[in-house]
Tab-separated table of C-alpha atoms and ligand atoms in Angstrom:
chain	number	residue	atom	x	y	z
A	219	MET	CA	14.548	-17.932	7.334
A	220	TRP	CA	12.751	-17.422	10.629
A	221	LYS	CA	15.442	-16.602	13.210
A	222	THR	CA	14.376	-15.882	16.753
A	223	GLU	CA	17.035	-13.213	17.273
A	224	ASP	CA	16.095	-11.372	14.051
A	225	ILE	CA	12.410	-11.291	14.642
A	226	LYS	CA	12.142	-10.763	18.352
A	227	ASP	CA	9.867	-7.774	17.920
A	228	PHE	CA	8.463	-8.743	14.569
A	229	LYS	CA	5.283	-10.409	15.715
A	230	LYS	CA	4.685	-7.763	18.333
A	231	LYS	CA	5.059	-4.957	15.805
A	232	LEU	CA	2.934	-6.692	13.236
A	233	LYS	CA	0.229	-7.108	15.785
A	234	THR	CA	0.385	-3.425	16.642
A	235	PHE	CA	0.068	-2.350	13.021
A	236	LEU	CA	-2.751	-4.682	12.169
A	237	PHE	CA	-4.642	-4.796	15.431
A	238	SER	CA	-4.502	-8.558	15.186
A	239	ARG	CA	-7.441	-8.803	12.850
A	240	ARG	CA	-7.254	-12.552	12.581
A	241	PHE	CA	-7.333	-14.677	15.668
A	242	ASP	CA	-4.079	-15.057	17.495
A	243	ASN	CA	-2.654	-18.429	16.540
A	244	VAL	CA	-3.384	-17.930	12.833
A	245	TYR	CA	-1.932	-14.493	13.157
A	246	LYS	CA	1.344	-15.717	14.643
A	247	ARG	CA	1.652	-18.366	12.003
A	248	LEU	CA	1.031	-15.813	9.261
A	249	ALA	CA	3.660	-13.507	10.736
A	250	LYS	CA	6.183	-16.286	10.303
A	251	VAL	CA	5.152	-16.991	6.705
A	252	TYR	CA	5.157	-13.271	5.939
A	253	TYR	CA	8.616	-12.760	7.433
A	254	ASN	CA	10.008	-15.690	5.463
A	255	PHE	CA	8.378	-14.658	2.196
A	256	GLN	CA	11.020	-14.974	-0.511
A	257	TYR	CA	11.337	-11.801	-2.550
A	258	ARG	CA	13.010	-12.228	-5.938
A	259	LYS	CA	15.182	-10.073	-8.156
A	260	ASP	CA	12.438	-9.502	-10.715
A	261	ASP	CA	9.725	-8.608	-8.166
A	262	VAL	CA	8.411	-5.102	-7.676
A	263	LEU	CA	6.939	-4.389	-4.252
A	264	LEU	CA	4.546	-1.467	-3.842
A	265	SER	CA	4.629	-0.168	-0.292
A	266	THR	CA	2.371	2.537	1.120
A	267	TYR	CA	0.599	3.797	4.180
A	268	PRO	CA	-3.066	3.215	3.237
A	269	LYS	CA	-4.900	6.019	1.405
A	270	SER	CA	-1.720	7.407	-0.145
A	271	GLY	CA	-2.639	6.461	-3.701
A	272	THR	CA	-1.809	2.753	-3.549
A	273	ASN	CA	-4.411	1.653	-6.074
A	274	TRP	CA	-3.345	4.336	-8.515
A	275	ALA	CA	0.345	3.442	-8.220
A	276	ALA	CA	-0.509	-0.266	-8.440
A	277	GLN	CA	-2.306	0.215	-11.741
A	278	ILE	CA	0.544	2.356	-13.051
A	279	LEU	CA	3.150	-0.265	-12.146
A	280	TRP	CA	1.086	-3.049	-13.638
A	281	ALA	CA	0.472	-1.091	-16.846
A	282	MET	CA	4.143	-0.224	-17.233
A	283	LYS	CA	5.113	-3.867	-16.810
A	284	HIS	CA	2.321	-5.102	-19.133
A	285	ILE	CA	2.200	-2.460	-21.819
A	286	ASP	CA	0.943	-4.905	-24.458
A	287	GLU	CA	-1.972	-6.083	-22.335
A	288	LEU	CA	-3.515	-2.830	-21.121
A	289	PRO	CA	-7.199	-3.677	-21.816
A	290	LYS	CA	-6.863	-6.552	-19.342
A	291	ALA	CA	-6.808	-4.011	-16.492
A	292	MET	CA	-10.416	-3.158	-17.252
A	293	THR	CA	-11.658	-6.728	-17.169
A	294	GLU	CA	-9.388	-8.585	-14.771
A	295	ASN	CA	-9.509	-7.800	-11.049
A	296	VAL	CA	-6.541	-6.209	-9.394
A	297	GLU	CA	-6.059	-9.318	-7.226
A	298	ALA	CA	-5.504	-11.395	-10.375
A	299	ARG	CA	-2.728	-9.091	-11.538
A	300	ILE	CA	-1.114	-7.961	-8.298
A	301	PHE	CA	-0.572	-9.930	-5.085
A	302	LEU	CA	-2.040	-8.107	-2.092
A	303	LEU	CA	0.277	-9.729	0.426
A	304	ASP	CA	-0.938	-8.409	3.762
A	305	ASN	CA	-4.582	-8.746	2.798
A	306	ASP	CA	-4.138	-12.236	4.171
A	307	PHE	CA	-4.397	-10.533	7.541
A	308	LEU	CA	-7.275	-8.290	6.635
A	309	ASP	CA	-9.606	-8.430	3.753
A	310	ASP	CA	-11.969	-11.294	3.239
A	311	VAL	CA	-12.732	-10.686	-0.410
A	312	SER	CA	-9.189	-11.054	-1.685
A	313	HIS	CA	-8.457	-13.632	1.009
A	314	LYS	CA	-11.229	-15.820	-0.416
A	315	TYR	CA	-10.136	-15.058	-3.962
A	316	TYR	CA	-6.616	-16.370	-3.329
A	317	MET	CA	-7.919	-19.302	-1.310
A	318	ASP	CA	-10.096	-20.424	-4.241
A	319	ILE	CA	-7.073	-20.369	-6.538
A	320	LEU	CA	-5.010	-22.333	-4.048
A	321	ARG	CA	-7.656	-25.025	-3.718
A	322	THR	CA	-7.147	-25.894	-7.359
A	323	THR	CA	-3.410	-25.256	-7.703
A	324	ARG	CA	-2.278	-26.662	-4.352
A	325	PRO	CA	-5.044	-28.613	-2.642
A	326	GLU	CA	-2.890	-29.371	0.390
A	327	ALA	CA	-2.411	-25.645	1.136
A	328	LYS	CA	-3.594	-24.437	4.525
A	329	GLU	CA	-5.608	-21.264	4.855
A	330	GLU	CA	-3.728	-20.280	8.001
A	331	ASP	CA	-0.493	-20.061	5.991
A	332	GLY	CA	-1.910	-17.119	4.040
A	333	PRO	CA	-3.577	-17.670	0.664
A	334	ALA	CA	-2.114	-14.532	-0.974
A	335	LEU	CA	1.374	-15.289	0.345
A	336	GLN	CA	1.189	-18.836	-0.923
A	337	THR	CA	-0.331	-17.949	-4.288
A	338	ALA	CA	2.398	-15.360	-4.787
A	339	ALA	CA	5.057	-17.899	-3.817
A	340	LEU	CA	3.761	-20.297	-6.473
A	341	GLU	CA	3.916	-17.683	-9.228
A	342	GLN	CA	6.904	-18.378	-11.467
A	343	GLY	CA	7.214	-15.139	-13.451
A	344	PRO	CA	7.997	-11.576	-12.346
A	345	ARG	CA	5.557	-10.484	-9.656
A	346	LEU	CA	3.945	-7.274	-8.638
A	347	LEU	CA	3.404	-7.309	-4.870
A	348	TRP	CA	1.657	-4.850	-2.587
A	349	SER	CA	1.803	-4.289	1.119
A	350	HIS	CA	0.750	-1.546	3.516
A	351	LEU	CA	3.178	-2.700	6.175
A	352	PRO	CA	6.090	-0.387	7.040
A	353	PHE	CA	9.659	-1.344	6.168
A	354	ASP	CA	10.498	-2.522	9.663
A	355	VAL	CA	7.804	-5.166	9.369
A	356	HIS	CA	9.227	-6.682	6.213
A	357	ASN	CA	11.964	-9.205	6.032
A	358	PRO	CA	15.069	-6.995	6.494
A	359	THR	CA	16.584	-8.168	3.194
A	360	VAL	CA	13.676	-6.999	1.054
A	361	LEU	CA	15.435	-3.998	-0.506
A	362	ASP	CA	18.481	-6.047	-1.381
A	363	LYS	CA	16.316	-8.617	-3.075
A	364	CYS	CA	13.925	-6.539	-5.214
A	365	LYS	CA	12.764	-3.109	-6.319
A	366	VAL	CA	10.393	-1.251	-4.026
A	367	VAL	CA	8.160	1.693	-4.930
A	368	TYR	CA	6.862	3.718	-1.973
A	369	VAL	CA	4.089	6.336	-2.227
A	370	MET	CA	3.647	9.190	0.264
A	371	ARG	CA	0.740	11.593	0.581
A	372	HIS	CA	0.148	14.710	2.616
A	373	PRO	CA	-1.013	13.530	6.057
A	374	LYS	CA	-4.114	15.719	6.133
A	375	ASP	CA	-5.407	14.461	2.802
A	376	ASN	CA	-4.360	10.985	3.809
A	377	MET	CA	-6.342	11.237	7.041
A	378	PHE	CA	-9.346	12.722	5.295
A	379	SER	CA	-9.315	9.983	2.673
A	380	ARG	CA	-9.189	7.454	5.506
A	381	PHE	CA	-12.119	9.203	7.171
A	382	ILE	CA	-14.215	8.955	3.993
A	383	HIS	CA	-13.169	5.332	3.472
A	384	PHE	CA	-13.935	4.079	6.972
A	385	ASN	CA	-17.053	6.158	7.228
A	386	LYS	CA	-18.564	3.974	4.541
A	387	ILE	CA	-17.823	0.878	6.618
A	388	THR	CA	-18.032	1.905	10.280
A	389	PRO	CA	-19.088	5.549	10.582
A	390	ALA	CA	-17.023	7.577	13.043
A	391	PRO	CA	-16.844	11.342	13.615
A	392	ILE	CA	-14.002	13.238	11.972
A	393	GLU	CA	-12.746	14.233	15.435
A	394	TYR	CA	-12.237	10.583	16.325
A	395	VAL	CA	-10.527	9.699	13.038
A	396	THR	CA	-8.234	12.738	13.249
A	397	GLU	CA	-7.281	12.036	16.858
A	398	SER	CA	-6.543	8.376	16.250
A	399	PHE	CA	-4.559	9.288	13.139
A	400	MET	CA	-2.408	11.643	15.203
A	401	THR	CA	-1.868	9.174	18.042
A	402	GLY	CA	-1.182	6.353	15.588
A	403	ASP	CA	-3.815	4.232	17.251
A	404	THR	CA	-5.227	3.139	13.940
A	405	LEU	CA	-4.898	0.460	11.293
A	406	TYR	CA	-1.243	0.338	10.105
A	407	GLY	CA	-0.160	2.506	13.000
A	408	ASN	CA	1.642	5.801	13.106
A	409	TYR	CA	1.834	7.737	9.835
A	410	TRP	CA	5.234	9.263	10.625
A	411	HIS	CA	6.740	5.980	11.619
A	412	HIS	CA	5.626	4.540	8.295
A	413	VAL	CA	6.985	7.330	6.097
A	414	ASP	CA	10.153	7.634	8.169
A	415	GLU	CA	10.954	3.958	7.673
A	416	ALA	CA	10.839	4.584	3.911
A	417	TRP	CA	12.424	8.037	3.906
A	418	LYS	CA	15.524	6.938	5.788
A	419	ARG	CA	16.119	4.310	3.105
A	420	ARG	CA	15.627	6.784	0.255
A	421	HIS	CA	19.218	6.519	-1.019
A	422	HIS	CA	18.976	2.787	-1.531
A	423	PRO	CA	19.177	2.171	-5.294
A	424	ASN	CA	16.294	-0.304	-5.118
A	425	LEU	CA	13.872	2.195	-3.586
A	426	HIS	CA	11.882	4.751	-5.559
A	427	ILE	CA	9.686	7.209	-3.654
A	428	LEU	CA	6.675	8.841	-5.263
A	429	PHE	CA	4.659	11.707	-3.801
A	430	TYR	CA	0.954	11.687	-4.514
A	431	GLU	CA	1.116	15.477	-4.919
A	432	ASP	CA	3.845	15.215	-7.575
A	433	MET	CA	1.854	12.569	-9.407
A	434	LYS	CA	-1.136	14.889	-9.480
A	435	ALA	CA	1.001	17.844	-10.608
A	436	ASP	CA	2.811	16.127	-13.488
A	437	ILE	CA	2.119	12.451	-13.928
A	438	MET	CA	4.185	12.186	-17.114
A	439	ALA	CA	7.306	13.449	-15.326
A	440	GLU	CA	6.766	10.858	-12.579
A	441	LEU	CA	6.219	8.069	-15.103
A	442	GLU	CA	9.429	8.987	-16.872
A	443	LYS	CA	11.345	8.656	-13.594
A	444	LEU	CA	9.625	5.351	-12.874
A	445	ASN	CA	10.460	4.169	-16.377
A	446	GLY	CA	14.132	4.645	-15.561
A	447	PHE	CA	13.861	3.021	-12.143
A	448	LEU	CA	11.962	-0.027	-13.401
A	449	GLY	CA	14.018	-0.303	-16.588
A	450	THR	CA	10.814	-0.672	-18.589
A	451	GLY	CA	12.141	1.383	-21.546
A	452	LEU	CA	8.705	2.670	-22.598
A	453	ASN	CA	8.457	5.458	-25.157
A	454	LYS	CA	6.398	8.650	-24.765
A	455	GLU	CA	3.421	7.230	-26.603
A	456	GLN	CA	3.363	4.146	-24.399
A	457	LEU	CA	3.675	6.251	-21.255
A	458	GLN	CA	0.764	8.346	-22.477
A	459	LYS	CA	-1.301	5.166	-22.738
A	460	VAL	CA	-0.419	4.368	-19.129
A	461	VAL	CA	-1.544	7.879	-18.117
A	462	GLU	CA	-4.880	7.418	-19.868
A	463	LEU	CA	-5.506	3.931	-18.517
A	464	THR	CA	-4.781	4.991	-14.957
A	465	SER	CA	-6.593	8.320	-14.993
A	466	PHE	CA	-8.965	8.879	-12.092
A	467	LYS	CA	-11.893	8.875	-14.512
A	468	ASN	CA	-10.957	5.572	-16.080
A	469	MET	CA	-10.223	3.912	-12.763
A	470	LYS	CA	-13.537	5.111	-11.398
A	471	ALA	CA	-15.303	3.649	-14.425
A	472	HIS	CA	-13.639	0.244	-14.016
A	473	PRO	CA	-14.042	-1.485	-10.631
A	474	THR	CA	-11.384	-4.058	-11.618
A	475	MET	CA	-8.797	-1.306	-11.149
A	476	VAL	CA	-9.304	-0.910	-7.399
A	477	VAL	CA	-9.418	-3.379	-4.541
A	478	ASN	CA	-12.697	-5.121	-3.999
A	479	ILE	CA	-13.764	-4.264	-0.456
A	480	GLU	CA	-17.238	-5.679	-0.078
A	481	ALA	CA	-18.445	-3.152	2.494
A	482	LEU	CA	-17.607	-0.237	0.175
A	483	HIS	CA	-20.143	-1.382	-2.430
A	484	GLY	CA	-17.929	-0.342	-5.321
A	485	SER	CA	-17.404	3.238	-4.117
A	486	PHE	CA	-13.673	3.051	-3.413
A	487	LEU	CA	-12.528	6.218	-5.166
A	488	HIS	CA	-13.592	9.535	-3.698
A	489	LYS	CA	-12.211	12.753	-5.219
A	490	GLY	CA	-8.586	11.941	-5.992
A	491	GLU	CA	-7.435	15.514	-5.381
A	492	VAL	CA	-4.691	17.376	-3.581
A	493	GLY	CA	-6.048	19.463	-0.708
A	494	SER	CA	-9.252	17.429	-0.409
A	495	SER	CA	-9.115	17.885	3.366
A	496	LYS	CA	-9.191	21.705	3.158
A	497	GLY	CA	-12.104	23.153	5.107
A	498	GLN	CA	-13.220	19.697	6.215
A	499	ILE	CA	-11.497	19.444	9.593
A	500	PRO	CA	-12.924	21.472	12.500
A	501	PRO	CA	-10.706	24.606	12.948
A	502	GLU	CA	-9.298	23.780	16.401
A	503	LEU	CA	-8.369	20.271	15.311
A	504	ASP	CA	-7.028	21.552	12.009
A	505	ALA	CA	-4.669	23.904	13.858
A	506	ARG	CA	-3.476	21.075	16.098
A	507	MET	CA	-2.889	18.927	13.075
A	508	ASP	CA	-0.827	21.696	11.454
A	509	ALA	CA	1.357	21.868	14.572
A	510	TRP	CA	1.639	18.072	14.648
A	511	ILE	CA	2.699	18.014	10.998
A	512	LYS	CA	5.257	20.763	11.463
A	513	GLU	CA	6.825	19.082	14.458
A	514	ASN	CA	6.947	15.600	12.948
A	515	ALA	CA	7.970	16.593	9.435
A	516	LEU	CA	11.061	18.168	10.945
A	517	LYS	CA	11.837	15.037	12.911
A	518	VAL	CA	11.568	12.825	9.874
A	519	ASP	CA	13.779	15.015	7.714
A	520	PRO	CA	14.093	18.776	7.219
A	521	ALA	CA	13.926	18.266	3.455
A	522	PHE	CA	10.679	16.375	3.663
A	523	ARG	CA	8.162	18.475	1.810
A	524	TYR	CA	4.569	18.597	0.678
A	525	SER	CA	3.080	20.561	-2.103
A	526	SER	CA	-0.399	21.047	-0.701
B	169	A3P	P1	-9.410	10.369	-1.994
B	169	A3P	O1	-10.081	9.580	-0.921
B	169	A3P	O2	-8.846	11.658	-1.497
B	169	A3P	O3	-10.247	10.541	-3.198
B	169	A3P	P2	-5.308	4.130	-1.611
B	169	A3P	O4	-5.372	3.520	-2.951
B	169	A3P	O5	-3.938	4.132	-1.002
B	169	A3P	O6	-6.351	3.630	-0.699
B	169	A3P	O7	-5.590	5.702	-1.806
B	169	A3P	C1	-6.871	6.130	-2.156
B	169	A3P	C2	-6.802	7.575	-2.604
B	169	A3P	O8	-6.154	7.646	-3.890
B	169	A3P	C3	-8.209	8.131	-2.798
B	169	A3P	O9	-8.134	9.513	-2.474
B	169	A3P	C4	-8.401	7.918	-4.281
B	169	A3P	O10	-9.419	8.711	-4.835
B	169	A3P	C5	-7.024	8.299	-4.814
B	169	A3P	N1	-6.825	7.781	-6.178
B	169	A3P	C6	-7.019	6.531	-6.623
B	169	A3P	N2	-6.813	6.455	-7.955
B	169	A3P	C7	-6.477	7.697	-8.347
B	169	A3P	C8	-6.135	8.263	-9.613
B	169	A3P	N3	-6.116	7.542	-10.718
B	169	A3P	N4	-5.819	9.580	-9.645
B	169	A3P	C9	-5.834	10.321	-8.514
B	169	A3P	N5	-6.148	9.840	-7.303
B	169	A3P	C10	-6.467	8.543	-7.211
């Protein structure tokens, strides 16, 4: 539970990562609910820095856990199948979605206690949870309680995907997005901090790390590894069905398979490729980003690698 000594920095950090999107007192209250969220043995938490392939991995995890219900993914919104925990701090569409459910299932529920967090808490069966927050802004026991899947993506493609995404909402020049990405002065904070928090836990048996680039190179090989980690015991034919359901083409054709961000008007997916940032960043900035990547990749871990 909420212990002052454990969470001294928790609220401060959370505020830094999220830029305190919701007004302060609600925000502090949510931090407390978030910190005390009870993870369970049969939960799977998907954790990513945004634009790393979260939606793709989310659909894969859901499909692997619901192999007999695959068509549902194309008719039932992602929010109805996966709990977007930290969207309580951010996104009004899923926030409202969870609030509407709560009004019928738990009329006494308060909005300021987080509709997604509360809806997830009420769910009795195994849950699929998603959060963009880094490991140090989760309850410290999370990995001992449940399985966590973390997805990493090359920082340049990640930044460029972010640029495309935010450009549809609040246009900003690529120079600005690149600079703020490198300083970490951006939603969900510093990229390296985020991946480092996951990478240093990589030997924990409850953590499985996926690389977007590996998924693009050989999705079947990655699904086979996930199959072992999750203990889903799917055969080749079933895994092939997961591949087809979660292909870029199929996800693009079915808006229920990506988060519903109103301002994006249904255009969430861009190219879904490795190296999408190539030739898109002004040369001087591109060179600085290369140096920044080299320096930080070494700090995180010498074995940390990218395939693009
Ligand atoms: P691009 O913007 O480069 O196209 P997130 O879900 O974390 O926001 O990440 C979004 C990125 O993942 C986008 O990258 C999106 O196109 C890509 N993506 C989503 N579904 C995908 C899929 N099925 N296959 C490949 N890439 C996918």
